[in-house]
Amino acid sequence: TKIKMFGARAEEQPIAQQWARTHHVRVDMTDEIIDEQTVDGIKGYDGVTTLQVADLPEDAYAKLKSFGIKQIAQRSAGFDMYDLAKAKKNGIIITNIPSYSPESIAEYAVTTALDLVRRVPRIQQRVREHNFTWQPPIQGRVVGNMTVAVIGTGHIGALTAKLFHGFGAKVVGYDLYPNVQLRSFIDYQDSVNAAVKDADIVTIHMPATAENHHMFNYDLFKQFKPGAILVNMARGALVDTADLLRALDEGLLDSAGLDVYEKEGPYVPNDMRGKQIDDQLFQKVLDNDKIVYSPHIAYYTDEAVKNLVEGGLAATLEVLETGDSKFRVD
Ligand code: NAD
């Protein structure tokens, strides 16, 4: 069996090599993704795994079919870069990895919130200037005295709630489908408005859908407790970025920690040093000292990388051996 692994970064390659040895499979790796140039290189392989960020080329599905390829294993939870109708028409099963290390994202959400609660970016800025004074702009607060609203209480939201509960915070939650098993530490509210009303920290952990596009807009920010902190580790489209900048400007919110931005596509995960950022809104996010921005990196830990590599290869082999996969998306 021969598997072609696209989007294989250097730190992933030893993990894939080890997996290949254990499973007696050949895995050939490239750091490129599937595009117009690379798609023809799949000919001769049995299976494919990739970490696409960009969409697949239009004609890729028909090409893969003509090469006898039956599946593509995407090494992430999101699979919006695939045309599922086209994949199906060409007999190609797309698989994803729905949950590979929820701890990684939950811990980063808490890290980012604590950074803002304890004013770490501001403290570090002052330290760089050799200003070692103690003054109100860098005075912190105690999370154990706070109320935290977790919006979306699935794999990641549930763990985030558990961590904040561990600090002694009161945790309120909102989800379309409240999880009864979490009721001992999440006080579920009937609406997002009710959840954010008394929250000192609001942390978002739901997928972006048509119905929640820009759910976090100026109208909702007006419902926030004055001076609240917003954390978004989920999807950029959930937050109206222009409205967020306005709410921060007007002091409705204290600060925001964003691991995602609604139009991050052209920039993340690329090295943009010395290059122009054409998106003015994104530039404003980067320049705003009330925002801590990170480039969609919450997931990026040793555990997540291992689970993604092994999960992608396992899903590939599963489809090759059984004709289907429990991680099939359609
Ligand atoms: P999940 O499917 O386990 O949980 C999502 C929860 O959101 C579910 O309980 C669902 O009922 C709820 N939900 C969906 N739509 C809702 C709505 N309109 N209102 C209220 N609740 C709603 O997903 P997860 O694995 O916990 O992932 C959560 C988010 O984190 C996703 O957006 C995912 O893309 C994102 N994520 C980010 C990173 C990163 O590196 N920043 C990494 C992985 C996942």
Coordinates of C-alpha atoms and ligand atoms in Angstrom, one line a residue, residues 77-78 98-100 102 105 151-158 174-178 204-209 211-212 215 232-235 238 259-260 296-300, ligand 1:
A77 CA -11.7 19.0 11.9
G78 CA -12.9 21.5 9.3
P98 CA -13.5 15.7 14.4
S99 CA -11.6 15.9 17.7
Y100 CA -7.9 15.4 17.9
P102 CA -9.7 19.5 22.5
I105 CA -7.6 24.6 22.2
I151 CA -20.7 29.7 24.1
G152 CA -20.8 26.3 22.5
T153 CA -20.2 23.5 25.0
G154 CA -19.0 20.6 22.7
H155 CA -15.6 18.9 22.9
I156 CA -13.6 22.1 23.4
G157 CA -16.2 24.3 25.2
A158 CA -16.8 21.6 27.8
Y174 CA -25.2 28.6 26.0
D175 CA -25.6 25.8 23.4
L176 CA -28.3 24.8 21.0
Y177 CA -28.1 21.4 22.7
P178 CA -27.2 21.8 26.4
I204 CA -16.7 31.2 21.9
H205 CA -16.5 27.5 21.0
M206 CA -19.0 26.7 18.3
P207 CA -18.7 26.1 14.5
A208 CA -19.5 28.9 12.1
T209 CA -22.9 28.3 10.4
E211 CA -27.4 31.1 11.3
N212 CA -24.6 32.3 13.6
M215 CA -23.6 36.6 15.9
N232 CA -12.7 33.7 20.1
M233 CA -10.8 30.4 19.4
A234 CA -13.5 29.1 17.1
R235 CA -14.1 30.7 13.7
L238 CA -18.7 34.3 14.3
D259 CA -7.1 33.2 17.5
V260 CA -9.2 33.4 14.3
H296 CA -5.1 30.1 14.3
I297 CA -2.6 28.4 16.5
A298 CA -4.7 27.2 19.5
Y299 CA -4.6 23.6 18.2
Y300 CA -0.9 23.5 17.6
Ligands
NAD1 P1 -18.1 20.4 18.7 O1 -18.9 20.1 17.5 O2 -17.7 19.4 19.7 O3 -19.0 21.5 19.6 C1 -19.6 22.6 19.0 C2 -20.8 22.9 19.9 O4 -21.4 24.1 19.4 C3 -21.9 21.9 19.9 O5 -22.3 21.5 21.2 C4 -23.1 22.5 19.2 O6 -24.4 22.1 19.6 C5 -22.8 24.0 19.5 N1 -23.4 24.9 18.5 C6 -23.5 24.8 17.1 N2 -24.1 25.9 16.6 C7 -24.5 26.6 17.6 C8 -25.2 27.9 17.7 N3 -25.7 28.5 16.6 N4 -25.5 28.4 19.0 C9 -25.0 27.7 20.1 N5 -24.3 26.6 20.0 C10 -24.1 26.0 18.8 O7 -16.9 21.3 18.2 P2 -15.5 21.5 18.9 O8 -14.6 20.4 18.5 O9 -15.7 21.8 20.4 O10 -15.0 22.8 18.2 C11 -15.6 24.1 18.5 C12 -15.0 25.2 17.5 O11 -13.6 25.3 17.7 C13 -15.2 24.9 16.1 O12 -15.6 26.1 15.4 C14 -13.9 24.5 15.5 O13 -13.8 24.9 14.2 C15 -13.0 25.4 16.4 N6 -11.6 24.9 16.4 C16 -10.6 25.9 16.5 C17 -9.2 25.5 16.5 C18 -8.1 26.5 16.6 O14 -7.0 26.1 16.4 N7 -8.4 27.7 16.8 C19 -8.9 24.1 16.4 C20 -10.0 23.2 16.4 C21 -11.3 23.6 16.4

